[in-house]
Amino acid sequence: MSEAFFVLALVFVAGFGIGYGVRSQISIMRRARARRGITRTGP
C-alpha cells in the first residue's frame, strides 16, 4: 500500500514539474519572440 502511494506521488510530482517547466519555457520563448519581433517559426 505504501509503495503504491509512493509511486503515485512520485509520478504526480514528476508530471507537475515537467508541466511547469514546459509552461515556463513557452512563456520565455513568447517573450523573446515578442521582444525581437521575429515571426519566423524554426528551431
Coordinates of N, CA and C in Angstrom, one line a residue:
M1 N 0.8 -1.2 0.0 CA 0.0 0.0 0.0 C 0.9 1.3 0.0
S2 N 1.9 1.3 0.9 CA 2.7 2.5 0.9 C 3.5 2.6 -0.4
E3 N 4.0 1.5 -0.9 CA 4.7 1.6 -2.2 C 3.9 2.1 -3.3
A4 N 2.7 1.7 -3.4 CA 1.8 2.2 -4.5 C 1.6 3.7 -4.3
F5 N 1.4 4.1 -3.1 CA 1.2 5.6 -2.8 C 2.4 6.4 -3.1
F6 N 3.6 5.8 -2.8 CA 4.9 6.5 -3.1 C 5.1 6.6 -4.6
V7 N 4.8 5.6 -5.3 CA 4.9 5.6 -6.8 C 3.9 6.7 -7.4
L8 N 2.7 6.7 -6.9 CA 1.7 7.6 -7.3 C 2.2 9.1 -7.1
A9 N 2.7 9.3 -5.9 CA 3.1 10.7 -5.5 C 4.3 11.0 -6.4
L10 N 5.2 10.1 -6.6 CA 6.4 10.4 -7.5 C 6.0 10.7 -8.9
V11 N 5.0 10.0 -9.4 CA 4.6 10.3 -10.8 C 3.9 11.6 -10.8
F12 N 3.1 11.9 -9.8 CA 2.4 13.2 -9.8 C 3.4 14.4 -9.7
V13 N 4.4 14.3 -8.9 CA 5.3 15.3 -8.7 C 6.1 15.5 -10.0
A14 N 6.5 14.4 -10.6 CA 7.3 14.4 -11.9 C 6.5 15.1 -13.0
G15 N 5.2 14.7 -13.1 CA 4.4 15.3 -14.1 C 4.1 16.8 -13.9
F16 N 4.0 17.2 -12.6 CA 3.8 18.6 -12.3 C 5.0 19.4 -12.6
G17 N 6.2 18.8 -12.3 CA 7.4 19.5 -12.6 C 7.7 19.7 -14.1
I18 N 7.4 18.6 -14.8 CA 7.6 18.7 -16.3 C 6.6 19.8 -16.9
G19 N 5.4 19.7 -16.4 CA 4.4 20.7 -17.0 C 4.8 22.1 -16.6
Y20 N 5.3 22.3 -15.4 CA 5.7 23.7 -15.0 C 6.8 24.1 -15.8
G21 N 7.8 23.2 -16.1 CA 9.0 23.6 -16.9 C 8.6 23.9 -18.3
V22 N 7.7 23.1 -18.9 CA 7.3 23.4 -20.3 C 6.6 24.7 -20.3
R23 N 5.7 25.0 -19.3 CA 4.9 26.2 -19.4 C 5.9 27.4 -19.3
S24 N 6.9 27.4 -18.4 CA 7.8 28.5 -18.2 C 8.6 28.7 -19.5
Q25 N 9.0 27.5 -20.1 CA 9.8 27.6 -21.4 C 9.0 28.3 -22.5
I26 N 7.7 27.9 -22.6 CA 6.9 28.5 -23.6 C 6.7 30.0 -23.4
S27 N 6.5 30.4 -22.1 CA 6.4 31.8 -21.8 C 7.6 32.6 -22.1
I28 N 8.8 32.0 -21.8 CA 10.1 32.7 -22.1 C 10.2 32.8 -23.6
M29 N 9.9 31.8 -24.4 CA 10.0 31.8 -25.8 C 9.1 32.9 -26.4
R30 N 7.9 33.0 -25.9 CA 6.9 34.0 -26.3 C 7.5 35.4 -26.1
R31 N 8.0 35.6 -24.9 CA 8.6 36.9 -24.5 C 9.7 37.3 -25.4
A32 N 10.6 36.3 -25.7 CA 11.8 36.6 -26.5 C 11.3 36.9 -28.0
R33 N 10.3 36.2 -28.4 CA 9.8 36.4 -29.8 C 9.2 37.8 -29.9
A34 N 8.4 38.1 -28.9 CA 7.7 39.4 -28.9 C 8.7 40.5 -28.9
R35 N 9.7 40.3 -28.1 CA 10.8 41.4 -27.9 C 11.5 41.6 -29.2
R36 N 11.9 40.5 -29.9 CA 12.6 40.7 -31.1 C 11.7 41.0 -32.3
G37 N 10.5 40.6 -32.2 CA 9.5 40.9 -33.3 C 9.8 39.9 -34.5
I38 N 10.3 38.7 -34.2 CA 10.5 37.7 -35.3 C 9.3 36.8 -35.4
T39 N 8.7 36.7 -36.6 CA 7.6 35.9 -36.8 C 8.0 34.5 -37.4
R40 N 9.2 34.4 -37.7 CA 9.7 33.1 -38.3 C 9.6 32.0 -37.3
T41 N 9.1 30.8 -37.8 CA 9.0 29.7 -36.9 C 10.1 28.7 -37.3
G42 N 10.9 28.4 -36.3 CA 12.0 27.5 -36.6 C 12.7 27.0 -35.3
P43 N 13.6 26.1 -35.4 CA 14.3 25.6 -34.2 C 15.2 26.6 -33.5

